[in-house]
Short mmCIF file of C-alpha atoms in Angstrom, two decimals:
data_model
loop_
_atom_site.label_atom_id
_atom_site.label_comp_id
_atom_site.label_asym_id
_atom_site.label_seq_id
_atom_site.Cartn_x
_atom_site.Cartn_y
_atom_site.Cartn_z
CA UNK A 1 75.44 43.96 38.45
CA UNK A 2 72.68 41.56 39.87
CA UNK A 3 73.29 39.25 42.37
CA UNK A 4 71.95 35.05 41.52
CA UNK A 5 69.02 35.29 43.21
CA UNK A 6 67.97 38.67 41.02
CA UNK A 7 69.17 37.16 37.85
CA UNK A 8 66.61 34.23 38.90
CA UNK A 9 63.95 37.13 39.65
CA UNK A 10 64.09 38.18 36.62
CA UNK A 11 63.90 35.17 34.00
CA UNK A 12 60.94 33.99 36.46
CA UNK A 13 59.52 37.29 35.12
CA UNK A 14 60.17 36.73 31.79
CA UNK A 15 59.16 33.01 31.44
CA UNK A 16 55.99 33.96 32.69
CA UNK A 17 55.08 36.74 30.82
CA UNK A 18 53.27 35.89 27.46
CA UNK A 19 54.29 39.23 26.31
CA UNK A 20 56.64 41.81 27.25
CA UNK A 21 54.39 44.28 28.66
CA UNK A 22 52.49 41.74 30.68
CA UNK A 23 52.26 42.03 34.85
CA UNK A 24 53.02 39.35 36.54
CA UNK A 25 51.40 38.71 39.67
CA UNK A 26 53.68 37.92 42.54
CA UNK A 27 51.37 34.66 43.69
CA UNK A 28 52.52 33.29 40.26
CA UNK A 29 56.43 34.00 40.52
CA UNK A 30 56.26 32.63 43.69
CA UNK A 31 55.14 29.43 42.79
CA UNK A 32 57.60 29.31 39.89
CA UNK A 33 60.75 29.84 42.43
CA UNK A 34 59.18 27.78 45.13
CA UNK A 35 59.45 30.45 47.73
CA UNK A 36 57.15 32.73 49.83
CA UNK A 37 55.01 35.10 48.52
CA UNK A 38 56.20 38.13 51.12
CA UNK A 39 60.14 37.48 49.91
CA UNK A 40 58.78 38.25 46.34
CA UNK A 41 57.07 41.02 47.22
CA UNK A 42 60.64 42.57 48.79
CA UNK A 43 62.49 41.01 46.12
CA UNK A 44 60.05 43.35 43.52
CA UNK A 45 60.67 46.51 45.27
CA UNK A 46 64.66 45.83 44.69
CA UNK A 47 64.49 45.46 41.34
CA UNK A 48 62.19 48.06 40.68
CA UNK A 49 64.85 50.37 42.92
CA UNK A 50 67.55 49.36 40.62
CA UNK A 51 64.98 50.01 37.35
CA UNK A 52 64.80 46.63 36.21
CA UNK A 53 60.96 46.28 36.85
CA UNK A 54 57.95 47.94 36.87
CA UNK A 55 56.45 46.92 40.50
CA UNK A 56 52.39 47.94 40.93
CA UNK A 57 50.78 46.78 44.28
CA UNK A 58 48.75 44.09 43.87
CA UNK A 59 48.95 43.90 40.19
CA UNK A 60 52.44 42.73 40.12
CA UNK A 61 55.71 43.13 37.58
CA UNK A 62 56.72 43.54 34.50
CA UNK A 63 60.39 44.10 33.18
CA UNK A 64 61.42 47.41 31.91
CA UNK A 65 63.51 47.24 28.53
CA UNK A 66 66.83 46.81 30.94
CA UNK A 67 65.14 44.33 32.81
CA UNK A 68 63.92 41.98 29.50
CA UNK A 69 67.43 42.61 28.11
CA UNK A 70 69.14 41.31 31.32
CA UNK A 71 66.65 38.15 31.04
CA UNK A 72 67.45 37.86 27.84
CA UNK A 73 71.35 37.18 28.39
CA UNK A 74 70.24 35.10 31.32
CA UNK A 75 68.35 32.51 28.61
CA UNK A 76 70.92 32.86 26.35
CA UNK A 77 73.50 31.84 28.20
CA UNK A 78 71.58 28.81 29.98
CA UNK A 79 70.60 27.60 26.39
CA UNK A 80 73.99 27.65 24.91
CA UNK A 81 75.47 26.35 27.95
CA UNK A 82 72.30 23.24 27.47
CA UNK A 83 73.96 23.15 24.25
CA UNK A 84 77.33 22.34 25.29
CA UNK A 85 76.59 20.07 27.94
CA UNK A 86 74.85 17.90 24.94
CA UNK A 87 76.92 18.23 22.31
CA UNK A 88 80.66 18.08 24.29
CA UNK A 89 80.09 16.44 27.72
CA UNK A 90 77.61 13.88 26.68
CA UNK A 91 74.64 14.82 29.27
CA UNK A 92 71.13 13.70 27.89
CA UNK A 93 68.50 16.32 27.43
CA UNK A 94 66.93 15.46 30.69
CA UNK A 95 70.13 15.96 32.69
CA UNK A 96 71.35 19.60 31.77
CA UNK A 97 68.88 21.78 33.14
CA UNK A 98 69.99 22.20 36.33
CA UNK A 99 73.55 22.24 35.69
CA UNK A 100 72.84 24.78 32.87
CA UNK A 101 71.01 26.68 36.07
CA UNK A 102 74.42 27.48 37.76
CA UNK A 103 76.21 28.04 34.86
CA UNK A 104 74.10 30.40 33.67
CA UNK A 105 75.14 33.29 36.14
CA UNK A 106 79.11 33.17 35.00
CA UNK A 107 79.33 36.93 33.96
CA UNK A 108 82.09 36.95 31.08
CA UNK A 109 80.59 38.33 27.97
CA UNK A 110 84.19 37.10 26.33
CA UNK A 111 83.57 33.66 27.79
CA UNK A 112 80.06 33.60 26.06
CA UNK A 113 80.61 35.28 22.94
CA UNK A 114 83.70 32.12 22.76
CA UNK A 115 81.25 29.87 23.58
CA UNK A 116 78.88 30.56 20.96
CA UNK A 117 81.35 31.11 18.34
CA UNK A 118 83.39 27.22 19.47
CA UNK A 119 79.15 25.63 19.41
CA UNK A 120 78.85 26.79 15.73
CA UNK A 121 76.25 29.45 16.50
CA UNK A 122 73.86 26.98 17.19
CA UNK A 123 70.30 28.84 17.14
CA UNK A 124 68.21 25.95 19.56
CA UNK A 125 69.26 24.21 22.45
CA UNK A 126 68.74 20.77 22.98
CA UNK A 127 64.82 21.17 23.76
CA UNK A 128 64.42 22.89 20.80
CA UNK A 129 63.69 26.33 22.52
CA UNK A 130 65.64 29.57 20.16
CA UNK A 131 68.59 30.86 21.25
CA UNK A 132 68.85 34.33 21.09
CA UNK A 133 71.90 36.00 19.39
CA UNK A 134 74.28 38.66 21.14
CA UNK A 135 71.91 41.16 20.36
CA UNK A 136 69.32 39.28 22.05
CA UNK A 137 67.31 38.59 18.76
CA UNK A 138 65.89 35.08 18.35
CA UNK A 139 65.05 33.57 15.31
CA UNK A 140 61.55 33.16 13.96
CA UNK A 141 60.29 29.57 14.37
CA UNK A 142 56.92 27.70 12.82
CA UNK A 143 56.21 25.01 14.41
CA UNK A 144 52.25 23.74 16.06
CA UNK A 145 51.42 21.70 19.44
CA UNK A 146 50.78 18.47 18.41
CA UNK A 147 47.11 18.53 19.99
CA UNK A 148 46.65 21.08 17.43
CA UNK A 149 47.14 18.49 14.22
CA UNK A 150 43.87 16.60 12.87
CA UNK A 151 44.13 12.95 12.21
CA UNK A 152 45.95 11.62 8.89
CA UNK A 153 49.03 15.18 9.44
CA UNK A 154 52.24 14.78 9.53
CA UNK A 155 55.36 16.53 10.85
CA UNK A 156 58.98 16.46 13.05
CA UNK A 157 59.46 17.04 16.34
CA UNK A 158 61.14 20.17 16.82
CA UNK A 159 61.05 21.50 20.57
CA UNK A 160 58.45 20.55 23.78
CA UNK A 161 57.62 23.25 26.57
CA UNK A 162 58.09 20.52 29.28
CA UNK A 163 61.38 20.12 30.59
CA UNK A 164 61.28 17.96 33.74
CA UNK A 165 63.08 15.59 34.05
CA UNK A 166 60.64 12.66 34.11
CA UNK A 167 58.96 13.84 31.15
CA UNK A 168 61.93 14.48 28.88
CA UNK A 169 62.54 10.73 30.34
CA UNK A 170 59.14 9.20 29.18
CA UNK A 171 59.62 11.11 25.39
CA UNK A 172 63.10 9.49 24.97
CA UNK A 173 61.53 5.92 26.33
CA UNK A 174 58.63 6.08 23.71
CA UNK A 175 61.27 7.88 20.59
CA UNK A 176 59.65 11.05 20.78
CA UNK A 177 63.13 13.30 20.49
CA UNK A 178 63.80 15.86 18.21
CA UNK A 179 63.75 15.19 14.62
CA UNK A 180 61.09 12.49 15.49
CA UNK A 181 59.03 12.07 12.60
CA UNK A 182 55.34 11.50 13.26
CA UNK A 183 52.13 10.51 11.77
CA UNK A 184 48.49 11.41 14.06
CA UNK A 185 46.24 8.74 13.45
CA UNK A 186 43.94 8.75 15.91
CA UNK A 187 42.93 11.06 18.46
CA UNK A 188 40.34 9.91 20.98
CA UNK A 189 36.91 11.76 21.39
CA UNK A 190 37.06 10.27 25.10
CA UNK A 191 40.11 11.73 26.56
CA UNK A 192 41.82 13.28 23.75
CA UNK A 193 44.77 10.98 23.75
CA UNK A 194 46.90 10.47 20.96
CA UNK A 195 47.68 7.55 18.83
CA UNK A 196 50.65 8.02 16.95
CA UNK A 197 52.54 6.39 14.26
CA UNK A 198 56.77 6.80 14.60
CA UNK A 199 58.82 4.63 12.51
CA UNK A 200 56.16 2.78 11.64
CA UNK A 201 55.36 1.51 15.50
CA UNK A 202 51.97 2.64 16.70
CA UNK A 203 52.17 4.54 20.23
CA UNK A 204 49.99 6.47 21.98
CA UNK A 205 50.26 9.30 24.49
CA UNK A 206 47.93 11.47 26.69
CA UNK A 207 46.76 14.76 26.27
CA UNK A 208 48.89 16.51 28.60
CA UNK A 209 52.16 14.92 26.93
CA UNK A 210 50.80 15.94 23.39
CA UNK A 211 50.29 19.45 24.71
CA UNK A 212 53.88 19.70 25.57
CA UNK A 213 55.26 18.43 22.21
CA UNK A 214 55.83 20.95 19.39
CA UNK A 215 55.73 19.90 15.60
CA UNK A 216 56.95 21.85 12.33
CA UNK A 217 54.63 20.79 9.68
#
C-alpha cells in the first residue's frame, strides 16, 4: 500500500505523461508538486524499489503497468468524488478540487465501487474530464480545443484542461460552463483572441482561455 505522498507521486507522473511510456523528467514533477527537485529524485528511487516506476538517471520516470494502474484508481476516485461534491453537496466546479484532493486517498474499494454505483455511473466529472470505470477503462471522447475551430463553427462545451480556481471562476462569470453552446465568429489575426457568440450575447476571450476550453462539434 502507498503512503499520500506516493499516491501524489504517482498521478504527478501520470498527468504529465502524454503517453504511457513517456519519461518524465524530475525538473517537471517537481514543479507540478511544488517541491524540491532532490526530494523527487529520492521519492523516484522508492517507487521504483517498490516497482511502481521505471527511474533512469537524468532521464527521469515513467510508470510501470502497476504504477499507471495505481494512478489510474487515484483519478478515478478524485473524479467521482468531484462528482459528488457537485451533484450532492452543492460545491461549484471551482471549489471541489482540493477537497476531492484528500478524499481521493480513502482506500475502500467497497466505499468506491458504492459510490459509483449511488452517482449513476456517471462517466465525466464536473470539468468534463472521463472517468475511468473499475477496470480502469475510460470512455472514448471527440471533442476539439476551441482555438482549433475556424470562424462561422459551432459546438458545446464539453470539458476545459484548466482547473484553477480563478479560471473555472472567469468561465462561469462570462457562461462558458458545460453544455455551453457556442458560435466562433471572429478570431483576431492580432492576438488570436476569440469573439464568441453564446446565447446570442457576443463575448470575447483570449487565446490562452480558448486553449483551455474543449468543444464537441
Amino acid at each position: 500500500m502507498q503512503s499520500f505522498t506516493e499516491e501524489n507521486y504517482l498521478k504527478a507522473i501520470y498527468h504529465l505523461a502524454e503517453q504511457p511510456e513517456q519519461y518524465v523528467q524530475t525538473n517537471a514533477i517537481a514543479d507540478r508538486l511544488q517541491t524540491k527537485a532532490a526530494s523527487v529524485t529520492d521519492m523516484m528511487k522508492k517507487l521504483a524499489d517498490k516497482g511502481l516506476i521505471d527511474y533512469v538517471r537524468y532521464t527521469g520516470a515513467r510508470l510501470t503497468p502497476a504504477g499507471h494502474q495505481t494512478a489510474v484508481d487515484i483519478v478515478r476516485k478524485h473524479r467521482l468524488w468531484e462528482v459528488f461534491l457537485v451533484e450532492t453537496l452543492n460545491f461549484k466546479w471551482d471549489e471541489v478540487h482540493d477537497v476531492a484532493e484528500e478524499l481521493e486517498h480513502i482506500s475502500s474499494v467497497l466505499l468506491i465501487e458504492r459510490l459509483d454505483e449511488f452517482l449513476g455511473f456517471p462517466r465525466t466529472d464536473p470539468h468534463g474530464d472521463p472517468i475511468p470505470d473499475k477496470h480502469g477503462k475510460f470512455e472514448k471522447r471527440s471533442f476539439v480545443k476551441l482555438t482549433k475551430l475556424e470562424p462561422g463553427s459551432s459546438g458545446t462545451v464539453t470539458g476545459v484542461s484548466e482547473h484553477s480556481t480563478p479560471f473555472l471562476k472567469h468561465l462561469e462569470k462570462l457562461g462558458l460552463t458545460l453544455g455551453a453552446g457556442i458560435t466562433v465568429n471572429e478570431i483576431s489575426e492580432f492576438d488570436g483572441s476569440v469573439e464568441l457568440l453564446l446565447e446570442n450575447k457576443k463575448i470575447n476571450i483570449s487565446r490562452d482561455v480558448a486553449k483551455h476550453i474543449l468543444i464537441n462539434t
